[in-house]
Short mmCIF file of C-alpha atoms and ligand atoms in Angstrom, two decimals:
data_model
loop_
_atom_site.label_atom_id
_atom_site.label_comp_id
_atom_site.label_asym_id
_atom_site.label_seq_id
_atom_site.Cartn_x
_atom_site.Cartn_y
_atom_site.Cartn_z
CA UNK A 1 -117.46 -196.88 -27.05
CA UNK A 2 -113.98 -195.54 -27.69
CA UNK A 3 -111.92 -192.51 -26.69
CA UNK A 4 -109.09 -191.41 -28.96
CA UNK A 5 -106.13 -189.87 -27.15
CA UNK A 6 -103.39 -187.93 -28.93
CA UNK A 7 -100.14 -188.16 -26.96
CA UNK A 8 -97.94 -185.27 -28.06
CA UNK A 9 -94.18 -185.92 -28.26
CA UNK A 10 -94.04 -189.01 -25.99
CA UNK A 11 -90.40 -189.54 -26.92
CA UNK A 12 -89.37 -186.03 -25.76
CA UNK A 13 -91.72 -185.06 -22.93
CA UNK A 14 -91.90 -188.00 -20.54
CA UNK A 15 -89.57 -187.38 -17.62
CA UNK A 16 -92.10 -187.59 -14.81
CA UNK A 17 -93.65 -190.96 -15.57
CA UNK A 18 -96.22 -189.19 -17.71
CA UNK A 19 -97.07 -192.53 -19.29
CA UNK A 20 -98.48 -193.46 -15.89
CA UNK A 21 -101.22 -190.90 -16.41
CA UNK A 22 -102.19 -192.51 -19.71
CA UNK A 23 -102.12 -195.97 -18.09
CA UNK A 24 -104.59 -194.77 -15.44
CA UNK A 25 -106.91 -193.33 -18.08
CA UNK A 26 -106.70 -196.58 -20.06
CA UNK A 27 -107.54 -198.78 -17.06
CA UNK A 28 -110.33 -196.64 -15.64
CA UNK A 29 -111.90 -196.39 -19.10
CA UNK A 30 -111.65 -200.17 -19.61
CA UNK A 31 -113.33 -200.82 -16.25
CA UNK A 32 -116.32 -198.88 -17.66
CA UNK A 33 -116.25 -200.82 -20.95
CA UNK A 34 -114.63 -197.94 -22.85
CA UNK A 35 -111.60 -198.52 -25.04
CA UNK A 36 -108.86 -195.90 -24.98
CA UNK A 37 -106.90 -195.71 -28.20
CA UNK A 38 -103.63 -193.82 -27.80
CA UNK A 39 -102.02 -192.33 -30.90
CA UNK A 40 -98.58 -190.74 -30.67
CA UNK A 41 -98.13 -187.36 -32.28
CA UNK A 42 -94.48 -186.67 -33.08
CA UNK A 43 -92.69 -183.77 -34.72
CA UNK A 44 -94.45 -182.91 -37.98
CA UNK A 45 -97.24 -185.47 -37.62
CA UNK A 46 -100.64 -184.15 -38.70
CA UNK A 47 -103.23 -183.05 -36.13
CA UNK A 48 -106.52 -183.63 -37.92
CA UNK A 49 -109.54 -181.57 -36.76
CA UNK A 50 -111.86 -183.53 -34.49
CA UNK A 51 -109.67 -186.65 -34.47
CA UNK A 52 -108.77 -186.63 -30.77
CA UNK A 53 -111.10 -186.57 -27.78
CA UNK A 54 -108.18 -185.87 -25.46
CA UNK A 55 -104.71 -184.44 -26.07
CA UNK A 56 -101.96 -185.22 -23.57
CA UNK A 57 -98.65 -183.34 -23.23
CA UNK A 58 -96.17 -184.37 -20.56
CA UNK A 59 -93.20 -182.80 -18.81
CA UNK A 60 -89.65 -182.31 -20.00
CA UNK A 61 -86.58 -180.28 -19.23
CA UNK A 62 -85.57 -177.12 -21.08
CA UNK A 63 -83.50 -179.07 -23.60
CA UNK A 64 -86.40 -181.28 -24.72
CA UNK A 65 -88.78 -178.34 -24.58
CA UNK A 66 -86.56 -176.41 -27.01
CA UNK A 67 -86.61 -179.36 -29.42
CA UNK A 68 -90.40 -179.51 -29.69
CA UNK A 69 -91.42 -175.87 -29.02
CA UNK A 70 -91.48 -174.63 -32.65
CA UNK A 71 -93.51 -177.68 -33.74
CA UNK A 72 -95.97 -177.26 -30.86
CA UNK A 73 -96.29 -173.51 -31.39
CA UNK A 74 -97.10 -174.11 -35.06
CA UNK A 75 -100.02 -176.26 -33.92
CA UNK A 76 -101.42 -173.44 -31.78
CA UNK A 77 -104.46 -172.75 -33.93
CA UNK A 78 -105.27 -176.45 -34.35
CA UNK A 79 -105.08 -177.00 -30.58
CA UNK A 80 -107.16 -173.93 -29.77
CA UNK A 81 -109.76 -175.03 -32.35
CA UNK A 82 -109.85 -178.53 -30.86
CA UNK A 83 -110.50 -177.10 -27.38
CA UNK A 84 -113.13 -174.70 -28.73
CA UNK A 85 -114.78 -177.81 -30.23
CA UNK A 86 -114.90 -179.48 -26.81
CA UNK A 87 -111.77 -181.62 -26.89
CA UNK A 88 -110.02 -182.30 -23.59
CA UNK A 89 -106.38 -181.41 -22.88
CA UNK A 90 -104.18 -182.51 -20.00
CA UNK A 91 -100.81 -180.78 -19.98
CA UNK A 92 -98.22 -181.38 -17.27
CA UNK A 93 -95.24 -179.23 -16.29
CA UNK A 94 -93.08 -178.57 -19.40
CA UNK A 95 -96.10 -179.22 -21.63
CA UNK A 96 -98.21 -176.87 -19.51
CA UNK A 97 -95.58 -174.15 -19.90
CA UNK A 98 -95.44 -174.51 -23.68
CA UNK A 99 -99.20 -174.36 -24.10
CA UNK A 100 -99.00 -170.78 -22.83
CA UNK A 101 -97.69 -167.87 -24.89
CA UNK A 102 -93.99 -168.28 -24.16
CA UNK A 103 -91.31 -169.75 -21.96
CA UNK A 104 -88.13 -167.77 -21.21
CA UNK A 105 -85.27 -169.87 -19.85
CA UNK A 106 -82.52 -168.88 -17.40
CA UNK A 107 -80.29 -167.64 -20.24
CA UNK A 108 -83.09 -165.38 -21.51
CA UNK A 109 -83.81 -167.54 -24.55
CA UNK A 110 -87.51 -167.43 -25.40
CA UNK A 111 -89.43 -170.45 -26.64
CA UNK A 112 -92.70 -169.78 -28.42
CA UNK A 113 -95.85 -171.34 -26.97
CA UNK A 114 -99.07 -172.62 -28.54
CA UNK A 115 -101.16 -169.82 -26.97
CA UNK A 116 -103.89 -172.03 -25.55
CA UNK A 117 -103.47 -170.98 -21.93
CA UNK A 118 -103.40 -167.25 -21.11
CA UNK A 119 -100.02 -167.20 -19.40
CA UNK A 120 -96.29 -166.66 -19.75
CA UNK A 121 -93.49 -168.49 -17.95
CA UNK A 122 -90.16 -167.03 -16.89
CA UNK A 123 -87.45 -169.24 -15.38
CA UNK A 124 -86.28 -168.08 -11.94
CA UNK A 125 -83.15 -168.69 -9.87
CA UNK A 126 -84.65 -171.09 -7.36
CA UNK A 127 -86.30 -174.37 -8.35
CA UNK A 128 -89.67 -175.03 -6.81
CA UNK A 129 -89.55 -178.62 -5.67
CA UNK A 130 -91.77 -180.57 -3.32
CA UNK A 131 -95.10 -182.13 -2.54
CA UNK A 132 -98.07 -179.97 -3.37
CA UNK A 133 -101.74 -179.94 -2.45
CA UNK A 134 -104.48 -177.97 -4.18
CA UNK A 135 -108.13 -177.30 -3.71
CA UNK A 136 -110.04 -177.39 -6.99
CA UNK A 137 -113.63 -176.85 -7.97
CA UNK A 138 -114.46 -178.32 -11.36
CA UNK A 139 -118.04 -178.49 -12.58
CA UNK A 140 -119.95 -181.62 -11.54
CA UNK A 141 -117.41 -182.85 -8.99
CA UNK A 142 -117.60 -179.99 -6.49
CA UNK A 143 -114.70 -179.08 -4.24
CA UNK A 144 -111.89 -181.68 -4.28
CA UNK A 145 -108.21 -181.81 -3.37
CA UNK A 146 -105.46 -182.67 -5.82
CA UNK A 147 -102.14 -184.03 -4.54
CA UNK A 148 -98.90 -184.25 -6.48
CA UNK A 149 -95.26 -183.33 -6.74
CA UNK A 150 -93.75 -180.32 -8.47
CA UNK A 151 -90.26 -179.59 -9.77
CA UNK A 152 -89.85 -176.49 -11.89
CA UNK A 153 -87.76 -173.36 -12.24
CA UNK A 154 -90.34 -171.65 -14.43
CA UNK A 155 -92.71 -169.19 -12.81
CA UNK A 156 -95.99 -169.13 -14.64
CA UNK A 157 -97.87 -165.85 -14.55
CA UNK A 158 -101.54 -166.06 -15.44
CA UNK A 159 -103.17 -163.14 -17.26
CA UNK A 160 -105.78 -161.16 -15.36
CA UNK A 161 -109.05 -163.05 -15.41
CA UNK A 162 -107.45 -166.39 -16.30
CA UNK A 163 -108.89 -169.35 -14.43
CA UNK A 164 -106.39 -171.36 -12.36
CA UNK A 165 -106.88 -175.10 -11.89
CA UNK A 166 -106.80 -174.70 -8.14
CA UNK A 167 -105.80 -172.84 -5.01
CA UNK A 168 -102.52 -173.87 -3.37
CA UNK A 169 -103.00 -175.35 0.12
CA UNK A 170 -99.36 -176.48 0.40
CA UNK A 171 -96.47 -176.12 -2.02
CA UNK A 172 -95.46 -173.49 -4.58
CA UNK A 173 -97.91 -173.67 -7.47
CA UNK A 174 -97.60 -171.53 -10.59
CA UNK A 175 -95.12 -169.00 -9.24
CA UNK A 176 -94.60 -169.54 -5.51
CA UNK A 177 -96.39 -166.32 -4.66
CA UNK A 178 -99.90 -166.02 -6.11
CA UNK A 179 -101.42 -169.05 -4.36
CA UNK A 180 -102.68 -170.24 -7.72
CA UNK A 181 -101.82 -173.43 -9.55
CA UNK A 182 -102.40 -174.54 -13.11
CA UNK A 183 -104.81 -173.11 -15.62
CA UNK A 184 -108.10 -174.10 -17.15
CA UNK A 185 -109.64 -173.17 -20.49
CA UNK A 186 -112.83 -175.06 -21.35
CA UNK A 187 -111.98 -178.75 -21.05
CA UNK A 188 -108.24 -178.04 -21.14
CA UNK A 189 -106.25 -178.35 -17.94
CA UNK A 190 -102.61 -177.47 -17.40
CA UNK A 191 -100.74 -178.15 -14.17
CA UNK A 192 -97.30 -178.54 -12.63
CA UNK A 193 -98.42 -181.59 -10.68
CA UNK A 194 -96.83 -184.85 -11.63
CA UNK A 195 -95.71 -187.91 -9.80
CA UNK A 196 -97.58 -189.10 -11.98
CA UNK A 197 -100.72 -187.12 -11.27
CA UNK A 198 -103.68 -189.40 -11.95
CA UNK A 199 -102.99 -192.56 -9.87
CA UNK A 200 -103.49 -190.64 -6.62
CA UNK A 201 -106.20 -188.33 -7.92
CA UNK A 202 -108.71 -190.73 -9.48
CA UNK A 203 -111.48 -188.13 -9.42
CA UNK A 204 -109.53 -186.02 -11.92
CA UNK A 205 -108.95 -189.04 -14.17
CA UNK A 206 -112.70 -189.66 -14.18
CA UNK A 207 -113.47 -186.01 -14.84
CA UNK A 208 -111.17 -186.09 -17.88
CA UNK A 209 -112.69 -189.34 -19.15
CA UNK A 210 -116.24 -188.05 -18.72
CA UNK A 211 -115.37 -184.88 -20.66
CA UNK A 212 -113.65 -186.91 -23.40
CA UNK A 213 -116.71 -189.14 -23.74
CA UNK A 214 -118.89 -186.03 -24.00
CA UNK A 215 -116.66 -184.81 -26.85
CA UNK A 216 -117.12 -188.12 -28.63
CA UNK A 217 -120.88 -188.40 -28.07
CA UNK A 218 -121.82 -184.71 -28.10
CA UNK A 219 -123.78 -183.03 -25.33
CA UNK A 220 -122.79 -182.48 -21.72
CA UNK A 221 -120.48 -184.71 -19.69
CA UNK A 222 -122.17 -187.32 -17.53
CA UNK A 223 -120.53 -188.65 -14.37
CA UNK A 224 -119.04 -192.16 -14.77
CA UNK A 225 -120.14 -195.07 -12.58
CA UNK A 226 -118.00 -195.07 -9.42
CA UNK A 227 -115.18 -197.59 -8.88
CA UNK A 228 -113.86 -199.12 -5.67
CA UNK A 229 -111.07 -196.61 -5.07
CA UNK A 230 -109.89 -197.51 -1.55
CA UNK A 231 -106.24 -197.89 -2.57
CA UNK A 232 -106.31 -194.75 -4.68
CA UNK A 233 -107.90 -192.82 -1.82
CA UNK A 234 -105.18 -194.05 0.52
CA UNK A 235 -102.51 -192.97 -1.95
CA UNK A 236 -104.17 -189.57 -2.11
CA UNK A 237 -104.33 -189.26 1.67
CA UNK A 238 -100.63 -190.14 2.06
CA UNK A 239 -99.58 -187.64 -0.61
CA UNK A 240 -101.87 -184.94 0.80
CA UNK A 241 -100.48 -185.43 4.30
CA UNK A 242 -96.91 -185.30 3.01
CA UNK A 243 -97.66 -182.03 1.22
CA UNK A 244 -99.28 -180.57 4.34
CA UNK A 245 -96.35 -181.52 6.55
CA UNK A 246 -93.39 -180.86 4.28
CA UNK A 247 -94.61 -179.39 0.98
CA UNK A 248 -92.49 -176.72 -0.65
CA UNK A 249 -92.78 -173.30 0.96
CA UNK A 250 -93.11 -170.00 -0.82
CA UNK A 251 -90.38 -169.11 -3.27
CA UNK A 252 -88.18 -166.22 -2.30
N1 LIG B 1 -88.63 -175.80 -18.02
C1 LIG B 1 -89.16 -176.43 -16.92
C2 LIG B 1 -88.79 -175.86 -15.57
O1 LIG B 1 -89.41 -174.90 -15.24
C3 LIG B 1 -89.24 -177.87 -16.92
C4 LIG B 1 -90.42 -178.26 -16.17
C5 LIG B 1 -90.52 -179.71 -16.11
O2 LIG B 1 -91.23 -180.32 -16.94
N2 LIG B 1 -89.80 -180.25 -15.18
O3 LIG B 1 -87.92 -176.32 -14.86
#
């Protein structure tokens, strides 16, 4: 069994060890006898319908975002079609912003987004930096916490009725005020959490893998056989505690 991952713009959007997320997916898949094949998608490369079980977009600063935004926006329909067809997306930070409708930087310059997530992002004066802890409730895994680190000036405003990834327990989240973090559309997840995200949140890595396998096989996702995650759980507990004790406060 094989999962095909499309890694969008790895040479531009990679500032928060985003490759670490892919490494976690690769390893946890291999431990279940599943091969993860990662294909880079650069500027102008084709995005063929149905080719990828999972699309990954990492984080980057405004400069890198501006370089890839027109290319990503032009792929909007292809990405929305892929998600409508059950493909998985994980988008982190800068990639999460650009999968919305638009990103407006501090100078007022607007970058077009791919229009997958129902949100817009406007850069604010104060950066939102710090450890962050969320409570999420994704189908099949019940209520779980997600721990990570955030560093963004953009404030992401979800449309009415949009589904966030989670509720902020500690930290800033989408905008430092709404108590919401990330966004979810079908099997697509966008979030500000990096660090990287998946090593200390193995349950999310497994959720993504299970959904990607369901895309490949057809039908509903089935939970993966559990792994011995003592170290990962410890990493999660340390990060969660750090967020609780000194996570970013609310933005002013
Ligand atoms: N433009 C982004 C910001 O809000 C960059 C986010 C990121 O990937 N660090 O700062």
